[in-house]
């Protein structure tokens, strides 16, 4: 892990291998093992009893605000999506897609490519807010999530939507502060009832250097066909950082699981030059959900197809 004062605003926590993702999510389909389900319309969701933030949560709010301001002062966290100074062509797109979709930033030391992973069925996102999150902030975050889900659905052609039903949720997006640990634990287990204690603890008590977290994967028989996901967005973040985390965590939870220093303009790059999904990133998602590809494909198997899709998208002659 990086030091307590990293230069990057987003430090993502992922499985150490594809097998680890499978092990985490595999039990989620067994409804009979759900022992901590949160009933719909919980009073704490409808009428949260907010308290003053703890000293630690207040300190984190100041820390992340200062970090964001430092990045903005240095010309980072751009929201323009790139311009003439950030050109890319079909070959760049093809190469970046392979690095980002087939490798895992925290994968095996061998650096070998994994299988292509993406959602095989509808993605039903639900925002869940910890008691520390104000009604005004809930409204902002809900609007951001709704708009982003609609954008992702248009880009990918895949059914991606926001639901208010806990029973229909398969991708939970948690907005919670350091003070909302009990709420986070309860909510995570509604989607991942068999999550290990160690993995759950990372959601409940993330280190300061973990700014946004995401876990997504499939059942053991089909690990590359995603069916469950959970993302955590720290409530201590200022607005732009929150939006940035929403954009990257959900996109990574859809299957673009890695970062690459060569990807530009892109949020899938730890340099934090861009805060929000760019035109380059939109094209990566289009490639990922193109019907010519399928979950479980290897990088060599997919490579000629990805090349064809990239040239089709860019309108370039091969």
Coordinates of C-alpha atoms in Angstrom, one line a residue:
X1 CA 0.0 0.0 0.0
X2 CA 1.1 3.6 -0.5
X3 CA 2.1 6.0 2.2
X4 CA -0.5 8.0 4.2
X5 CA 0.1 11.0 1.9
X6 CA -0.2 9.5 -1.6
X7 CA -0.2 11.6 -4.7
X8 CA -3.2 9.7 -6.1
X9 CA -6.7 10.5 -4.9
X10 CA -8.1 7.0 -5.7
X11 CA -6.6 3.9 -4.2
X12 CA -8.7 0.9 -5.2
X13 CA -9.0 -2.3 -3.3
X14 CA -9.5 -5.4 -5.5
X15 CA -9.2 -9.1 -5.1
X16 CA -5.7 -10.6 -5.2
X17 CA -6.7 -12.9 -7.9
X18 CA -9.7 -14.0 -10.0
X19 CA -10.1 -16.9 -7.7
X20 CA -10.3 -14.6 -4.7
X21 CA -13.1 -12.6 -6.4
X22 CA -15.0 -15.8 -7.1
X23 CA -14.6 -17.0 -3.5
X24 CA -15.9 -13.7 -2.2
X25 CA -19.0 -13.7 -4.4
X26 CA -19.8 -17.3 -5.0
X27 CA -21.9 -17.7 -1.9
X28 CA -24.0 -14.6 -2.6
X29 CA -26.5 -16.5 -4.8
X30 CA -27.5 -18.9 -2.0
X31 CA -30.4 -16.9 -0.6
X32 CA -30.9 -19.5 2.1
X33 CA -27.6 -18.5 3.8
X34 CA -28.6 -14.8 4.1
X35 CA -28.7 -14.3 7.9
X36 CA -28.2 -10.5 8.0
X37 CA -30.7 -9.2 5.4
X38 CA -31.9 -5.7 6.0
X39 CA -35.6 -5.4 5.6
X40 CA -37.0 -2.9 3.0
X41 CA -37.7 0.6 4.3
X42 CA -35.5 0.5 7.3
X43 CA -36.2 3.4 9.7
X44 CA -32.5 4.3 9.6
X45 CA -32.7 4.7 5.8
X46 CA -35.8 6.8 5.8
X47 CA -35.2 9.1 8.8
X48 CA -31.5 8.9 9.7
X49 CA -30.5 10.1 13.2
X50 CA -27.5 12.3 12.3
X51 CA -24.9 13.2 14.9
X52 CA -21.9 15.4 14.8
X53 CA -19.0 13.7 13.1
X54 CA -16.4 12.1 15.3
X55 CA -13.0 13.7 15.6
X56 CA -11.6 11.1 13.2
X57 CA -14.2 11.6 10.5
X58 CA -13.8 15.4 10.8
X59 CA -10.0 14.9 10.4
X60 CA -10.5 12.8 7.3
X61 CA -12.8 15.4 5.8
X62 CA -10.1 18.0 6.1
X63 CA -7.5 15.6 4.8
X64 CA -9.4 14.7 1.6
X65 CA -10.4 18.3 1.0
X66 CA -6.8 19.4 1.2
X67 CA -5.7 16.5 -1.0
X68 CA -8.3 17.4 -3.7
X69 CA -7.3 21.1 -3.6
X70 CA -3.7 20.2 -4.0
X71 CA -4.5 18.1 -7.1
X72 CA -6.6 20.9 -8.6
X73 CA -3.9 23.4 -7.9
X74 CA -1.5 21.2 -9.9
X75 CA -3.9 21.1 -12.8
X76 CA -5.1 17.5 -12.1
X77 CA -8.7 16.1 -11.7
X78 CA -9.7 17.6 -15.0
X79 CA -13.4 17.4 -16.0
X80 CA -13.0 18.3 -19.6
X81 CA -12.6 14.7 -20.8
X82 CA -9.4 15.6 -22.8
X83 CA -8.7 17.6 -25.9
X84 CA -6.4 18.1 -28.9
X85 CA -3.4 17.5 -26.6
X86 CA -4.6 14.0 -25.6
X87 CA -5.0 12.2 -28.9
X88 CA -5.5 8.5 -29.3
X89 CA -6.2 6.1 -32.1
X90 CA -7.6 2.7 -32.6
X91 CA -4.3 1.0 -31.8
X92 CA -4.1 2.9 -28.6
X93 CA -7.6 2.0 -27.7
X94 CA -7.0 -1.7 -28.4
X95 CA -3.8 -1.8 -26.3
X96 CA -5.3 0.1 -23.4
X97 CA -8.3 -2.1 -23.4
X98 CA -6.2 -5.2 -23.1
X99 CA -4.2 -3.8 -20.2
X100 CA -7.3 -2.6 -18.3
X101 CA -9.7 -5.4 -19.0
X102 CA -7.5 -8.5 -18.8
X103 CA -5.1 -7.6 -16.0
X104 CA -5.6 -6.8 -12.3
X105 CA -3.7 -4.1 -10.5
X106 CA -3.4 -6.2 -7.4
X107 CA -3.3 -9.5 -9.2
X108 CA -0.6 -12.2 -9.3
X109 CA 3.0 -11.3 -9.2
X110 CA 3.5 -13.0 -12.6
X111 CA 1.6 -10.3 -14.3
X112 CA -0.2 -12.8 -16.5
X113 CA -3.5 -11.8 -18.2
X114 CA -6.7 -13.1 -16.7
X115 CA -10.0 -13.8 -18.4
X116 CA -12.4 -11.1 -19.6
X117 CA -15.0 -10.3 -16.9
X118 CA -18.3 -8.4 -17.3
X119 CA -21.9 -8.6 -16.2
X120 CA -24.0 -11.2 -18.0
X121 CA -27.3 -10.0 -16.7
X122 CA -28.9 -6.7 -15.8
X123 CA -27.0 -4.4 -13.4
X124 CA -29.3 -3.0 -10.7
X125 CA -27.5 -0.3 -8.7
X126 CA -28.8 0.9 -5.4
X127 CA -27.5 3.8 -3.4
X128 CA -27.4 3.2 0.4
X129 CA -26.5 6.0 2.7
X130 CA -25.0 5.9 6.2
X131 CA -26.6 7.8 9.0
X132 CA -23.9 10.4 8.8
X133 CA -24.9 11.5 5.3
X134 CA -27.2 14.6 5.2
X135 CA -30.4 14.6 3.2
X136 CA -28.9 17.3 0.9
X137 CA -25.9 15.2 0.2
X138 CA -28.1 12.1 -0.4
X139 CA -30.0 14.0 -3.0
X140 CA -26.8 15.1 -4.8
X141 CA -25.3 11.6 -4.8
X142 CA -28.6 10.0 -5.9
X143 CA -28.8 12.3 -8.8
X144 CA -25.2 11.6 -9.8
X145 CA -25.8 7.9 -9.7
X146 CA -29.0 8.1 -11.7
X147 CA -27.4 10.1 -14.4
X148 CA -24.3 8.0 -14.5
X149 CA -26.3 4.7 -14.7
X150 CA -28.3 6.1 -17.7
X151 CA -25.1 7.1 -19.4
X152 CA -23.5 3.7 -18.9
X153 CA -26.6 2.0 -20.2
X154 CA -26.5 4.1 -23.4
X155 CA -22.8 3.5 -23.9
X156 CA -22.8 -0.2 -23.4
X157 CA -26.2 -1.2 -24.7
X158 CA -26.4 -3.3 -21.5
X159 CA -29.3 -3.0 -19.0
X160 CA -27.9 -0.8 -16.2
X161 CA -30.3 1.0 -13.9
X162 CA -30.9 2.3 -10.4
X163 CA -33.4 0.5 -8.1
X164 CA -34.8 1.4 -4.7
X165 CA -35.5 -2.2 -3.9
X166 CA -33.0 -4.1 -1.7
X167 CA -34.4 -7.4 -2.9
X168 CA -33.6 -6.5 -6.6
X169 CA -30.1 -5.0 -5.9
X170 CA -27.1 -6.7 -7.3
X171 CA -24.6 -3.8 -7.2
X172 CA -24.7 -1.9 -4.0
X173 CA -23.2 1.6 -3.9
X174 CA -22.5 2.7 -0.3
X175 CA -22.0 6.3 0.8
X176 CA -20.7 6.2 4.3
X177 CA -18.3 7.8 6.7
X178 CA -15.8 6.4 9.2
X179 CA -18.7 6.7 11.8
X180 CA -21.0 4.4 9.8
X181 CA -19.2 1.1 10.3
X182 CA -22.1 -0.9 11.7
X183 CA -24.4 0.3 8.9
X184 CA -21.7 -0.6 6.3
X185 CA -21.3 -4.1 7.7
X186 CA -25.0 -4.8 7.6
X187 CA -25.4 -3.4 4.1
X188 CA -22.5 -5.3 2.6
X189 CA -23.8 -8.6 3.9
X190 CA -27.1 -8.1 2.1
X191 CA -25.3 -8.5 -1.2
X192 CA -22.3 -10.6 -0.1
X193 CA -23.6 -12.7 2.8
X194 CA -20.6 -15.1 2.8
X195 CA -18.0 -12.4 2.8
X196 CA -15.0 -13.2 5.0
X197 CA -14.4 -11.3 8.2
X198 CA -11.2 -9.8 6.9
X199 CA -12.7 -8.6 3.6
X200 CA -15.7 -7.2 5.5
X201 CA -13.3 -5.3 7.8
X202 CA -11.8 -3.5 4.9
X203 CA -15.2 -2.1 4.0
X204 CA -16.0 -1.3 7.6
X205 CA -12.6 0.3 8.6
X206 CA -10.8 1.2 5.4
X207 CA -7.3 2.6 5.8
X208 CA -6.9 6.3 5.1
X209 CA -5.2 5.5 1.8
X210 CA -8.3 3.5 0.5
X211 CA -10.4 6.3 -0.9
X212 CA -12.9 4.2 -2.9
X213 CA -13.5 0.5 -2.8
X214 CA -15.1 -2.0 -5.2
X215 CA -15.7 -5.7 -5.3
X216 CA -17.5 -7.5 -8.2
X217 CA -17.5 -11.0 -9.6
X218 CA -19.5 -14.1 -10.5
X219 CA -20.4 -17.4 -9.0
X220 CA -17.8 -20.2 -8.8
X221 CA -19.1 -22.0 -11.9
X222 CA -18.9 -18.8 -14.0
X223 CA -16.4 -16.4 -12.3
X224 CA -16.1 -14.1 -15.3
X225 CA -19.8 -13.6 -15.7
X226 CA -20.3 -10.9 -13.0
X227 CA -23.5 -11.0 -10.9
X228 CA -22.8 -9.2 -7.6
X229 CA -20.9 -6.1 -6.7
X230 CA -20.4 -3.6 -3.8
X231 CA -18.7 -0.2 -3.9
X232 CA -17.9 2.1 -1.0
X233 CA -17.7 5.9 -1.5
X234 CA -16.3 7.7 1.5
X235 CA -18.7 10.3 2.8
X236 CA -15.8 12.5 3.9
X237 CA -14.9 13.3 0.3
X238 CA -15.7 16.7 -1.2
X239 CA -18.1 16.8 -4.1
X240 CA -15.7 16.3 -7.1
X241 CA -13.8 13.5 -5.4
X242 CA -17.2 11.8 -4.6
X243 CA -18.2 12.1 -8.3
X244 CA -14.8 10.8 -9.4
X245 CA -15.1 7.8 -7.1
X246 CA -18.6 7.0 -8.4
X247 CA -17.4 7.1 -12.0
X248 CA -14.3 5.0 -11.5
X249 CA -15.7 2.4 -9.0
X250 CA -18.8 1.6 -11.0
X251 CA -16.9 1.4 -14.3
X252 CA -14.3 -0.9 -12.7
X253 CA -17.1 -2.9 -11.2
X254 CA -18.5 -3.4 -14.7
X255 CA -15.2 -5.1 -15.7
X256 CA -12.5 -2.5 -16.4
X257 CA -10.6 -3.6 -13.4
X258 CA -7.1 -2.4 -13.9
X259 CA -5.2 0.9 -14.3
X260 CA -2.6 1.7 -16.8
X261 CA 0.0 4.6 -16.9
X262 CA -0.3 4.6 -20.7
X263 CA -4.0 5.2 -20.8
X264 CA -4.8 8.8 -21.7
X265 CA -7.2 10.6 -21.5
X266 CA -8.5 8.2 -18.9
X267 CA -9.7 7.8 -15.3
X268 CA -8.0 4.3 -15.4
X269 CA -4.7 5.9 -14.6
X270 CA -3.3 6.5 -11.2
X271 CA -2.0 10.0 -12.1
X272 CA -5.4 11.6 -11.4
X273 CA -5.2 13.8 -14.5
X274 CA -8.9 13.2 -15.1
X275 CA -11.6 13.0 -12.5
X276 CA -14.5 11.8 -14.6
X277 CA -15.1 9.3 -17.4
X278 CA -13.6 10.5 -20.6
X279 CA -14.4 9.8 -24.3
X280 CA -11.6 7.3 -24.3
X281 CA -13.1 5.5 -21.3
X282 CA -16.5 5.4 -22.9
X283 CA -15.0 3.6 -25.9
X284 CA -13.4 1.0 -23.5
X285 CA -16.8 0.3 -22.1
X286 CA -18.3 0.0 -25.6
X287 CA -15.6 -2.6 -26.4
X288 CA -16.2 -4.5 -23.2
X289 CA -19.9 -4.9 -23.8
X290 CA -19.7 -5.5 -27.5
X291 CA -21.7 -8.7 -28.3
X292 CA -18.7 -10.0 -30.3
X293 CA -16.9 -10.6 -26.9
X294 CA -18.0 -12.9 -24.1
X295 CA -17.1 -13.4 -20.5
X296 CA -14.2 -15.8 -19.9
X297 CA -12.4 -15.1 -23.1
X298 CA -8.6 -15.0 -22.9
X299 CA -6.5 -12.0 -24.1
X300 CA -5.1 -13.9 -27.1
X301 CA -8.6 -15.2 -28.0
X302 CA -10.1 -11.7 -27.8
X303 CA -7.3 -9.7 -29.3
X304 CA -8.3 -9.8 -33.0
X305 CA -11.9 -9.2 -32.1
X306 CA -11.0 -6.2 -29.9
X307 CA -8.8 -4.8 -32.7
X308 CA -11.8 -5.0 -35.1
X309 CA -14.1 -3.4 -32.6
X310 CA -11.6 -0.6 -31.9
X311 CA -11.2 0.2 -35.6
X312 CA -15.0 0.1 -36.0
X313 CA -15.5 2.6 -33.2
X314 CA -12.8 5.0 -34.3
X315 CA -13.9 4.8 -38.0
X316 CA -10.3 4.1 -39.0
X317 CA -9.2 2.0 -42.0
X318 CA -7.4 -1.2 -40.9

